[in-house]
Coordinates of C-alpha atoms (C1' of nucleotides) in Angstrom, one line a residue:
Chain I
X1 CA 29.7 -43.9 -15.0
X2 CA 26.5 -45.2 -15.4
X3 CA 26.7 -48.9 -16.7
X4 CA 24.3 -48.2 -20.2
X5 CA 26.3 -50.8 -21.6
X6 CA 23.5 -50.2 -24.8
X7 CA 24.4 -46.7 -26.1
X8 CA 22.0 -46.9 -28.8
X9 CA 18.9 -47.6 -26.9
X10 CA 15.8 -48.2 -28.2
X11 CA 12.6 -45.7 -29.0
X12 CA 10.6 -46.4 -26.0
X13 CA 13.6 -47.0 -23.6
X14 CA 14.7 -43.3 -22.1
X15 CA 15.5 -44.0 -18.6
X16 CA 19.0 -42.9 -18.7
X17 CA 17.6 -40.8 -21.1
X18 CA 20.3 -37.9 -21.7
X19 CA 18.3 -35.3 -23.8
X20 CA 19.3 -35.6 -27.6
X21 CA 22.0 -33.1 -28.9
X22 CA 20.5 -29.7 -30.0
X23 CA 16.9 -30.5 -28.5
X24 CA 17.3 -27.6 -26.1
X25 CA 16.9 -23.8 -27.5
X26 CA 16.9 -20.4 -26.1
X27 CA 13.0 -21.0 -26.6
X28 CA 12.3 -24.2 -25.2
X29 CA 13.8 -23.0 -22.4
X30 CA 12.0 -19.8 -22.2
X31 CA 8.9 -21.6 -22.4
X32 CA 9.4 -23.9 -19.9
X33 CA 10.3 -20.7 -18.0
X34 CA 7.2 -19.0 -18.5
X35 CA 5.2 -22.4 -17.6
X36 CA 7.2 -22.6 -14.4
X37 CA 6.7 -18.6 -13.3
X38 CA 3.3 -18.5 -14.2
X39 CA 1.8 -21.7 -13.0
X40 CA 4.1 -21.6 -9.3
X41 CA 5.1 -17.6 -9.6
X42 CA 8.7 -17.1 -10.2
X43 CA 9.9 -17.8 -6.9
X44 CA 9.8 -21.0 -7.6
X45 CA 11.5 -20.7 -11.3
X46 CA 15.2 -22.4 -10.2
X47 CA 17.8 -23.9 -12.5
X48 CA 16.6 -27.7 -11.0
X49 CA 12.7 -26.6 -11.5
X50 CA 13.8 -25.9 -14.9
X51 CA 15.5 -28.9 -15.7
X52 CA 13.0 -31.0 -13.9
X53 CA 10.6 -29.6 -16.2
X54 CA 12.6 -29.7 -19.3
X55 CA 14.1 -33.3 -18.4
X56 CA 17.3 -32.2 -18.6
X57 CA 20.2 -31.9 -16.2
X58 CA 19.6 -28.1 -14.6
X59 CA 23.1 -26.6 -15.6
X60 CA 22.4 -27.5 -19.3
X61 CA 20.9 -24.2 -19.5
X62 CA 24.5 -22.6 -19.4
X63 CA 24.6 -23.6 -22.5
X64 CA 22.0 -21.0 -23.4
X65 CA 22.1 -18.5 -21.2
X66 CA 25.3 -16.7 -19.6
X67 CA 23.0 -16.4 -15.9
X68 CA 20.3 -16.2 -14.6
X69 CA 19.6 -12.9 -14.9
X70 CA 20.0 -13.1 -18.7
X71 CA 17.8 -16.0 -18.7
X72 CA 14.7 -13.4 -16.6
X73 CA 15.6 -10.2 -18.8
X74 CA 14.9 -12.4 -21.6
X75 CA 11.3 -13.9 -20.3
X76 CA 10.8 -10.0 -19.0
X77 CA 10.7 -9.1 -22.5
X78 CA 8.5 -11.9 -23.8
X79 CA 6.0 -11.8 -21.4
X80 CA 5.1 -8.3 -21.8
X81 CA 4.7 -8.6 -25.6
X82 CA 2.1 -11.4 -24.4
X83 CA 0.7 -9.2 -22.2
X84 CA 0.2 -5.9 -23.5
X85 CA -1.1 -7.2 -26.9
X86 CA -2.8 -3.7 -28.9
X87 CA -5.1 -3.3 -26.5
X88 CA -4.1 0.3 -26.4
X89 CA -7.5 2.1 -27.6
X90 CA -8.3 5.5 -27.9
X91 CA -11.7 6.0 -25.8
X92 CA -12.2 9.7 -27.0
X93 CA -12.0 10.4 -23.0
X94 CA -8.6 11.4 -21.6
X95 CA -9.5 10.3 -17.5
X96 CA -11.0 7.2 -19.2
X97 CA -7.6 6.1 -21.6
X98 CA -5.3 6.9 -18.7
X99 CA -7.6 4.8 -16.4
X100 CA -7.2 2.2 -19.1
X101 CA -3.8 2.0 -19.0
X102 CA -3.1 2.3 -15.7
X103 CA -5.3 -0.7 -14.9
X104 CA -3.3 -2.6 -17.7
X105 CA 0.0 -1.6 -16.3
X106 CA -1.0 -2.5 -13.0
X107 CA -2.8 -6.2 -14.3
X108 CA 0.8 -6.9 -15.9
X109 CA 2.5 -6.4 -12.8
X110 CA 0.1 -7.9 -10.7
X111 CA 0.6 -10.7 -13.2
X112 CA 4.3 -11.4 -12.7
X113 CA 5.3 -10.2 -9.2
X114 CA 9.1 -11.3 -9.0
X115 CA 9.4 -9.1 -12.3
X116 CA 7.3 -6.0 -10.8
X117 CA 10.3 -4.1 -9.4
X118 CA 12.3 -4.1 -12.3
X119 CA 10.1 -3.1 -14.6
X120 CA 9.0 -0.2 -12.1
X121 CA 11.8 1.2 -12.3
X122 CA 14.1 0.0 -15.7
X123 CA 13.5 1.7 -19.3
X124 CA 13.2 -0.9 -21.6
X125 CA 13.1 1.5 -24.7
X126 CA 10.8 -1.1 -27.0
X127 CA 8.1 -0.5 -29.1
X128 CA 5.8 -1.4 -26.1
X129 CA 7.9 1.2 -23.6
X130 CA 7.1 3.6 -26.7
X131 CA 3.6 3.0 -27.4
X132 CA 2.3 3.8 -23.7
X133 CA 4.2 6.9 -23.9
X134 CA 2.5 8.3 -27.0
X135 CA -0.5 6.9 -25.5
X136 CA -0.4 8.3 -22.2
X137 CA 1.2 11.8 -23.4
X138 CA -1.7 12.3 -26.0
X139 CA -3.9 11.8 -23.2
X140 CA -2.5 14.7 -21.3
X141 CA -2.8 16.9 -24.3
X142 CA -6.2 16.2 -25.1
X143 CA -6.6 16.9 -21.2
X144 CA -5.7 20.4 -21.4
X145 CA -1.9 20.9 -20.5
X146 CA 0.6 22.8 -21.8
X147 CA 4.0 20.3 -23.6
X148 CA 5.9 21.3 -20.8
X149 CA 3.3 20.3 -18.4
X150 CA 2.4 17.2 -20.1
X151 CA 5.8 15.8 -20.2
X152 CA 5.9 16.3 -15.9
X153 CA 2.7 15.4 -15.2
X154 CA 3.5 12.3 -17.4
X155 CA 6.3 11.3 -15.3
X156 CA 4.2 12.3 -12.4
X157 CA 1.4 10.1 -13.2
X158 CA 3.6 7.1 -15.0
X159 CA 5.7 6.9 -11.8
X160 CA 3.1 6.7 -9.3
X161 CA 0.9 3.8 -11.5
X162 CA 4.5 2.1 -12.1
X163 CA 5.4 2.0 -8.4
X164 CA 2.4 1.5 -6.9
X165 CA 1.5 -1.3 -8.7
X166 CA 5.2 -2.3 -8.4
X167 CA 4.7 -2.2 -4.3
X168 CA 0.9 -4.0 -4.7
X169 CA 2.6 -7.1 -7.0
X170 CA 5.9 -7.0 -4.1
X171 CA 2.8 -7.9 -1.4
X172 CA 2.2 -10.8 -3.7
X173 CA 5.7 -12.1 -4.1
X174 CA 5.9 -12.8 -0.4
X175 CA 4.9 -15.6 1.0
X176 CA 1.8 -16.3 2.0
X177 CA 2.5 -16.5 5.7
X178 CA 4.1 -13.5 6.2
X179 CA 1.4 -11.1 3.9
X180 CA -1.5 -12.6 6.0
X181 CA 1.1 -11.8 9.5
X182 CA 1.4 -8.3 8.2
X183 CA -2.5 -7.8 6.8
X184 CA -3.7 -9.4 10.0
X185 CA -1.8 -6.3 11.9
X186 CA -4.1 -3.7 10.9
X187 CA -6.8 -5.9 12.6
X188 CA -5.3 -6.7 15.5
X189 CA -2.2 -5.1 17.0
X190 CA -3.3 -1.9 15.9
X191 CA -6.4 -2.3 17.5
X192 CA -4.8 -2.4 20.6
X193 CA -2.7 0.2 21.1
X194 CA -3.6 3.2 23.7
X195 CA -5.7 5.3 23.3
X196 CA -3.7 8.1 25.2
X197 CA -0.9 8.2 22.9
X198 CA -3.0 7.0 19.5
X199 CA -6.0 8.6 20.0
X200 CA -7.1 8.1 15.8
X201 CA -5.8 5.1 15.4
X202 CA -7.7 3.7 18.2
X203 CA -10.9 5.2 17.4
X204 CA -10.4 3.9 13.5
X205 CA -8.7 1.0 14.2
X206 CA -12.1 -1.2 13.3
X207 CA -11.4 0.4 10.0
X208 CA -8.1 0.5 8.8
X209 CA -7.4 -1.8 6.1
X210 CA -3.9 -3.4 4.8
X211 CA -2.0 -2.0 2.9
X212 CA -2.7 -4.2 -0.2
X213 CA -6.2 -3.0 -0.4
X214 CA -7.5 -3.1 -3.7
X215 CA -9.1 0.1 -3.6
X216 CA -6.3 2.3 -2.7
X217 CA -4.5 2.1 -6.3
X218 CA -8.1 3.3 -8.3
X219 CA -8.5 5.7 -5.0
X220 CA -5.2 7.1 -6.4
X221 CA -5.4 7.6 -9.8
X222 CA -8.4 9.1 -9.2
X223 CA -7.4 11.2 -7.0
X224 CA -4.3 12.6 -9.8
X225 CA -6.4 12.5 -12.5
X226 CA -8.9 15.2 -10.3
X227 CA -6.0 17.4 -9.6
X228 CA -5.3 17.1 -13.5
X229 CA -8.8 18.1 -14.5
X230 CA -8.7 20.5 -11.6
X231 CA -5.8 22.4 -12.8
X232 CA -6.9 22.7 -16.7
X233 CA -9.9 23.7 -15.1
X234 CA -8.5 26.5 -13.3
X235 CA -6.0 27.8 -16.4
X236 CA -7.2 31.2 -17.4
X237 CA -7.0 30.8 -20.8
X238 CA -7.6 27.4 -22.9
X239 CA -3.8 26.8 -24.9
X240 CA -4.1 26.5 -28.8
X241 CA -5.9 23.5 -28.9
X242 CA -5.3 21.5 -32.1
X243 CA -8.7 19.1 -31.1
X244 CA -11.2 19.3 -33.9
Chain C
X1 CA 43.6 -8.6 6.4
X2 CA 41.2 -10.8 8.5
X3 CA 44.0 -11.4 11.2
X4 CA 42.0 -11.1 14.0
X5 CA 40.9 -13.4 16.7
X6 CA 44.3 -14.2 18.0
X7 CA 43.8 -17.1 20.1
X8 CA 47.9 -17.3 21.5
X9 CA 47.8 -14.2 23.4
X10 CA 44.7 -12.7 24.4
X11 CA 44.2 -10.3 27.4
X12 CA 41.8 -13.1 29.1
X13 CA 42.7 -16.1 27.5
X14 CA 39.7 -17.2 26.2
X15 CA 41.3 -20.4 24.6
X16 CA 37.9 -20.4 22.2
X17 CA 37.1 -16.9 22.0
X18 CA 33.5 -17.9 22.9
X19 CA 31.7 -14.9 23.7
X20 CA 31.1 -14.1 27.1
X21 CA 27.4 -14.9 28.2
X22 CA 25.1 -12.2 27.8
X23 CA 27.3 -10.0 26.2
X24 CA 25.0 -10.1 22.9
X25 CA 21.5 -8.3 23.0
X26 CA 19.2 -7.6 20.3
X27 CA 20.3 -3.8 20.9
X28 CA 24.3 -4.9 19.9
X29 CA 23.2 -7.1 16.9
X30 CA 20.9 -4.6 15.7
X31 CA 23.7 -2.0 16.2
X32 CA 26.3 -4.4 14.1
X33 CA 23.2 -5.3 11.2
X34 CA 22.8 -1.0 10.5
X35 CA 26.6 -1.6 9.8
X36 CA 26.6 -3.7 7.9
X37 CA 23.0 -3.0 6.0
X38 CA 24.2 0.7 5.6
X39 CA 27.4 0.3 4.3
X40 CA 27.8 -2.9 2.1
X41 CA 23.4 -3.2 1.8
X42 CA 20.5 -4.7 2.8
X43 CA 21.6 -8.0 0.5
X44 CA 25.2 -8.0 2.2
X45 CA 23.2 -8.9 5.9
X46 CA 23.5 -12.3 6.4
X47 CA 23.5 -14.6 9.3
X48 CA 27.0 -15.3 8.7
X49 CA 28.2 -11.5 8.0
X50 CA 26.9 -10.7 11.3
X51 CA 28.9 -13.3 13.1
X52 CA 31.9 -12.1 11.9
X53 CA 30.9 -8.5 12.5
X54 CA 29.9 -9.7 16.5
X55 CA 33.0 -12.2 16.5
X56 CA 30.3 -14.6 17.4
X57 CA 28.6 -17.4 15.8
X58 CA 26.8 -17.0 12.8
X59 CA 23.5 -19.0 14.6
X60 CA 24.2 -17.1 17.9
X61 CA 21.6 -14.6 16.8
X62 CA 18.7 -17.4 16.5
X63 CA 19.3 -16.5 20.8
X64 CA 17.9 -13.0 20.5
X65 CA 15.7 -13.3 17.2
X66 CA 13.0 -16.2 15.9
X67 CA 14.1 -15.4 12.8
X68 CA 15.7 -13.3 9.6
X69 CA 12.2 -11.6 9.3
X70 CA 12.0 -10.5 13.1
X71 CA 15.5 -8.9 12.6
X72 CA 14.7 -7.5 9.2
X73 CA 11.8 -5.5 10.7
X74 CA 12.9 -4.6 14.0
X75 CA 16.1 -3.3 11.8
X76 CA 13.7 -0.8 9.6
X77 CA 11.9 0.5 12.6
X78 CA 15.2 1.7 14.7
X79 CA 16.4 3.3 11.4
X80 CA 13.3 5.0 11.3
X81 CA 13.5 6.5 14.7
X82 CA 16.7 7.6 14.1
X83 CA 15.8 9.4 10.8
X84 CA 13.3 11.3 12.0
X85 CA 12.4 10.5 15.5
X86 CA 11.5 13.3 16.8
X87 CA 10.8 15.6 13.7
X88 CA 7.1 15.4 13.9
X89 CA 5.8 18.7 14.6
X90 CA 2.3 19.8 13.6
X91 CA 2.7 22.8 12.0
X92 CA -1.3 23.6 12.4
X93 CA -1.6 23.0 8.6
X94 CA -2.4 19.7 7.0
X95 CA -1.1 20.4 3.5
X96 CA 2.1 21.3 5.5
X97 CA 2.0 18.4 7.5
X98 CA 1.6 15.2 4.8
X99 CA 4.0 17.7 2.7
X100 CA 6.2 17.1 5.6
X101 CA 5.8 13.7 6.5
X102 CA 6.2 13.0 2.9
X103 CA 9.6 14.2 3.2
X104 CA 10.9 12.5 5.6
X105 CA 9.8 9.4 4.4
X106 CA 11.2 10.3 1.0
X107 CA 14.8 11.4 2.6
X108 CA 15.0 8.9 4.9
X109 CA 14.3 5.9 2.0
X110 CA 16.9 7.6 -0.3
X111 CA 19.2 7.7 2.7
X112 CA 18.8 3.8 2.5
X113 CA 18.3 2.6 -0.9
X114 CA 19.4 -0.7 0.1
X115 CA 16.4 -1.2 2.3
X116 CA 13.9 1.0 0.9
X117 CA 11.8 -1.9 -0.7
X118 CA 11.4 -3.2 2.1
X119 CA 10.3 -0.5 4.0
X120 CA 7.9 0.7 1.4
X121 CA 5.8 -2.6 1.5
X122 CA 6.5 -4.2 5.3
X123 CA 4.3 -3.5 7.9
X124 CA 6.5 -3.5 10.7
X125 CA 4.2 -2.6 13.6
X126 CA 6.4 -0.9 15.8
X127 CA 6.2 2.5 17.5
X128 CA 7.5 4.8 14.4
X129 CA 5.0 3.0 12.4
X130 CA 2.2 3.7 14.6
X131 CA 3.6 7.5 15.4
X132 CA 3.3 8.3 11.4
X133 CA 0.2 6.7 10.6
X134 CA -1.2 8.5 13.9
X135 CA 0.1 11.7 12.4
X136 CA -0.8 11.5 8.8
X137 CA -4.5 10.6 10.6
X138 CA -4.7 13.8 12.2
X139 CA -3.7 15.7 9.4
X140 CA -6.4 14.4 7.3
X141 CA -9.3 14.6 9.5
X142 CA -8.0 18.3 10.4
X143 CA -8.4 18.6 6.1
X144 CA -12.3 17.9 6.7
X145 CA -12.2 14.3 5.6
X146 CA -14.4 12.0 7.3
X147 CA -13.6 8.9 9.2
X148 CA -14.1 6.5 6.2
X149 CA -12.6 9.0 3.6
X150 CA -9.3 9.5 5.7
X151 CA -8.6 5.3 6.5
X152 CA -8.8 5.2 2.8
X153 CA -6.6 8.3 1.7
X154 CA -4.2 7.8 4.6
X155 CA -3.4 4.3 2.6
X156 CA -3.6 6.0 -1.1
X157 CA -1.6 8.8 0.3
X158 CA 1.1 6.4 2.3
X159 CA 1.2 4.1 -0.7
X160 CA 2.5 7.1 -3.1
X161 CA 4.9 8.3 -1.0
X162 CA 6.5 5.1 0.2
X163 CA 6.5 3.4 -3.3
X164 CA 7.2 6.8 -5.0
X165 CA 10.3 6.9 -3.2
X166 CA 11.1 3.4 -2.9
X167 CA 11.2 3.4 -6.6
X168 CA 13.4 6.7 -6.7
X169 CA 15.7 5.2 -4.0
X170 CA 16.1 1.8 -6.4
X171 CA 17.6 4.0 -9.0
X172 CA 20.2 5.2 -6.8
X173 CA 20.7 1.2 -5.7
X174 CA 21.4 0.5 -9.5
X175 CA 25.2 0.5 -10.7
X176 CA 26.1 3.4 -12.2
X177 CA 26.7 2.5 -15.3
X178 CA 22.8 1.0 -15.9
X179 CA 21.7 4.3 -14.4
X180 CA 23.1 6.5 -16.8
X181 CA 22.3 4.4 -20.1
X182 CA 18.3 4.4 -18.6
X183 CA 18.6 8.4 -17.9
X184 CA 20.6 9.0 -21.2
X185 CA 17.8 6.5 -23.4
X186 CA 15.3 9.4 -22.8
X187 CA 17.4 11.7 -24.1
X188 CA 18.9 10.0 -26.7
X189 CA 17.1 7.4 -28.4
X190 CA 13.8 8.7 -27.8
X191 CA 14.8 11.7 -30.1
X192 CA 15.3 9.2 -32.9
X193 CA 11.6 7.8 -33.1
X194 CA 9.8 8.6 -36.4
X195 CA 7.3 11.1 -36.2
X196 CA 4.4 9.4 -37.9
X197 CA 4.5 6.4 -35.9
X198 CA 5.0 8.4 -32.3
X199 CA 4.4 12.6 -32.7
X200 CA 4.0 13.5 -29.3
X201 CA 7.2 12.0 -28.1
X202 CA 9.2 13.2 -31.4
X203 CA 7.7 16.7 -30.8
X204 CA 8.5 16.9 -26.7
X205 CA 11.4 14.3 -27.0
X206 CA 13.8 17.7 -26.1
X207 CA 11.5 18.1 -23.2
X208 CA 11.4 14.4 -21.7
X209 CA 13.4 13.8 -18.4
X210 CA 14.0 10.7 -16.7
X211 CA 11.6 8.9 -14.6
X212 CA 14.6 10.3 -11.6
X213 CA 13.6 13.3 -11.9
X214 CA 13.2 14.6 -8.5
X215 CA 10.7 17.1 -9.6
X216 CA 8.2 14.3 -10.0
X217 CA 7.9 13.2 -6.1
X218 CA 6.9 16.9 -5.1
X219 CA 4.5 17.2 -8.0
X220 CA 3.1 14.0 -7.2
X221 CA 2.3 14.7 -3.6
X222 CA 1.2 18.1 -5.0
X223 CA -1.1 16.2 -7.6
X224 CA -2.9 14.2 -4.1
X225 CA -3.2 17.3 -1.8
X226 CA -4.9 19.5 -4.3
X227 CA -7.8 16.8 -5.0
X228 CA -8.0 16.5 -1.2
X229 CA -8.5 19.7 -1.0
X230 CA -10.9 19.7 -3.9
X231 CA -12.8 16.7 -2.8
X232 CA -13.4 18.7 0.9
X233 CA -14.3 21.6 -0.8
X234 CA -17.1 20.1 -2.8
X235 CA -18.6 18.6 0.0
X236 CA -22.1 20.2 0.6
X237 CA -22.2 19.8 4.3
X238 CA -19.3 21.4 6.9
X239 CA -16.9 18.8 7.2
X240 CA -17.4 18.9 11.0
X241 CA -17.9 15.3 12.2
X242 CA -18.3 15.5 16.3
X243 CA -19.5 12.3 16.5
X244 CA -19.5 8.9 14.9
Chain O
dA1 C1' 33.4 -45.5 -43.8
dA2 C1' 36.6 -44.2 -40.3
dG3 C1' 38.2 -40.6 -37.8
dT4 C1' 38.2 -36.2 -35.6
dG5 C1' 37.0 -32.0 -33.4
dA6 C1' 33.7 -28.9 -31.8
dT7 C1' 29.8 -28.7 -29.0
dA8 C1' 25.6 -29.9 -26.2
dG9 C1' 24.3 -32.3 -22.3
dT10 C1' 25.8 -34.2 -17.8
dC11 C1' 27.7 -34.5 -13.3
dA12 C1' 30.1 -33.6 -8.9
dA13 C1' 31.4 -30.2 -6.3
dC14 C1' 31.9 -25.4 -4.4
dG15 C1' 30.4 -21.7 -1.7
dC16 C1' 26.9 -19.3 -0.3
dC17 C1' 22.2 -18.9 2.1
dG18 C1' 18.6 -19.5 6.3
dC19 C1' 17.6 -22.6 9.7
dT20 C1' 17.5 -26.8 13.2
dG21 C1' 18.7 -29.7 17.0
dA22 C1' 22.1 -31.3 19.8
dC23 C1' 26.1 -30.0 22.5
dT24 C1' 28.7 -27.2 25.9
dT25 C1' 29.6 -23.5 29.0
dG26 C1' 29.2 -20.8 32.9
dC27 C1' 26.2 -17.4 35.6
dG28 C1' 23.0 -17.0 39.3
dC29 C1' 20.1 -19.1 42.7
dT30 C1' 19.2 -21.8 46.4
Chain S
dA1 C1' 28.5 -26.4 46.7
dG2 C1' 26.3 -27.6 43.1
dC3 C1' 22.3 -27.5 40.1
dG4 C1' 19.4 -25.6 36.4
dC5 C1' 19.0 -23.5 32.5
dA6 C1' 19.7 -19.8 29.3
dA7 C1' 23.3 -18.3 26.1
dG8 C1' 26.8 -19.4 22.9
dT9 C1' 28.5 -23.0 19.7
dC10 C1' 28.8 -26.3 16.2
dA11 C1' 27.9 -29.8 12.6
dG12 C1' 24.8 -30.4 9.3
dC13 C1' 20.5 -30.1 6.3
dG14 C1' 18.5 -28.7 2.1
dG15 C1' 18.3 -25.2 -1.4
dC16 C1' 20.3 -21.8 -4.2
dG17 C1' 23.4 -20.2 -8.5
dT18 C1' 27.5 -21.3 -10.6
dT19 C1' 32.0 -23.7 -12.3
dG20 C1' 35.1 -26.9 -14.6
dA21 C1' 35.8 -31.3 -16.0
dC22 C1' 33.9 -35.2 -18.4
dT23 C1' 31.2 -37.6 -22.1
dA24 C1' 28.3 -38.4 -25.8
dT25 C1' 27.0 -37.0 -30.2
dC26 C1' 26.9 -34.9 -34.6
dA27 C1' 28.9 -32.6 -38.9
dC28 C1' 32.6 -32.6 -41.5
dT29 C1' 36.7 -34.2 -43.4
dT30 C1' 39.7 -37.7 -45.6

DNA sequence: AAGTGATAGTCAACGCCGCTGACTTGCGCT
DNA sequence: AGCGCAAGTCAGCGGCGTTGACTATCACTT
């Protein structure tokens, strides 16, 4: 045992400074969570990072949380509230509100990296989950399609802005070493490979990019929400359309 | 249970049961890692599992590879061969083509959820790597895209597929039981949302499916060859590009 | 005001993980 | 014949999440 003969030690003397008895919550320890993952990413949000930051001894968080994994579901949830405020706007333009929240989808992501994959592919079913879809479905009504079509081509077009921007935040979360290794490929290796057997890739090879390229994700939304327009375009006859 | 490595009588008396010299290879490690990677997953392949699975010492692979990362990837890339090594046909369309290649990559990514991730945002720079990107190449220039436009939608392309079915292959890693809650919340409690706060979803709710749906990956690709096709069609010039 | 019991914070330890550096073994070459 | 050196081994480092025992503290009784 330590030898703090004085138990009741003074104001200004906290060396041995065990943290006073309730002075530790589910939300101070979220905060402290969400200081940690977005200041260092979440990679680096451990039990001892935690209690380092919190002065406290790292397992007191047991206390508050069953695991770990409770401890991320719970900042999951928190930080997207933050995130995602009401910045959900009708623009009176369908391409132009499901550009918008695409682009927010894919911020939030890019945002929080470690959390990316989960949310890709997990339904949260809150208000937020809810709000995008009514969003993103109105969209595709004012767009032109038929329910039925609406509801696929929302899937369609909610998967492909989940995942990709789910795969763009995973090239974040790794380290830095091995993203600039694999960038650094499409620059070099691949610029040396035969011509005989790669005959595009070695007259393009000056102009591949990585796979992380910005411009791919916008390159792809575009390129659905053409095929969209295209489609409506094409339809013989315009459905009831209940726009004024 | 584990009662192997008898040292009392063994057929050469190896009093140690030190491996004999050169009997390990990258070829038998990577042989004993698909074992282990297929069957128990990609977060079950460990330094140590693949000691016991080689009867050799856990660090005995630090021989063959620099490290977990070099395995990782040269682990993805044999899988790949063997998935769909040879499959790569032209069919002398390019719709058909990417609808093909986008296939394979699909199947073979459900056929390893465990690994999928990884695969979908790794560059691993090995020869299957370099045979799909050369193939997806051709099929876009063959499309009438030009050199710039086909770097670009060869990445917007790749990037939906692999993270389309990355995503769909992460379902299938999920327990069961998670699974089925996600799947059933569409079809459950999104019913029960009040009409005035979310009408389109209470109107389609009957209509919504899961984001496994695995109508949405074909409508997807679908979504990117048709504004390909669009995009060539529009062009004002003949897409014949002879020279640089 | 003393005592007590529940509880919050602490602590050492466990079993994993990837990885390192020093060692031993034994094959192949001269 | 014996030497060099690569291949296999081994103890150990530091980090991770997690556990169960311990201890201080506070609210409530008496």
């Amino acid at each position: 045992m330590g030898t703090n003969s004085d138990r009741s030690v003074g104001p200004a003397s906290q060396k041995r400074g065990r943290r006073a008895r309730d002075s530790l919550s589910r939300a101070i320890i979220l905060e402290a969570a969400e200081k940690i993952a977005t200041s260092e990413g979440l990679e680096s949000l451990t039990f001892q990072a935690l209690g380092k930051e919190l002065s406290a001894h790292p397992t007191s968080i047991y206390r508050h949380f069953r695991d770990k994994d409770e401890l991320v579901l719970e900042l999951i949830d928190s930080l997207r509230s933050r995130s995602y405020g009401g910045n959900l706007q009708k623009t009176g333009s369908w391409r132009d509100d499901l550009r918008l929240i695409s682009r927010h989808v894919r911020e939030h992501y890019l945002r929080y990296p470690q959390l990316a994959f989960q949310m890709a592919a997990r339904t949260t079913r809150r208000p937020m989950e809810f709000a995008n879809v009514e969003f993103a479905l109105d969209a595709l009504l004012r767009a032109g399609l038929s329910p039925d079509e609406a509801v696929l081509h929302l899937r369609a077009f909610g998967n492909v802005v989940r995942s990709l921007s789910s795969m763009e935040a995973s090239l974040l979360a790794l380290d830095a070493e091995t993203r600039k290794r694999d960038e650094l490929a499409w620059e070099v290796e691949y610029r040396q490979l035969p011509a005989e057997e790669y005959p595009h890739i070695a007259s393009l090879a000056g102009q591949l990019t990585g796979v992380g390229d910005p411009r791919i994700f916008d390159l792809a939304i575009e390129l659905i929400l053409d095929a969209i327009e295209l489609h409506v375009s094409r339809r013989p006859v315009t459905p009831a359309e209940p726009e004024h």
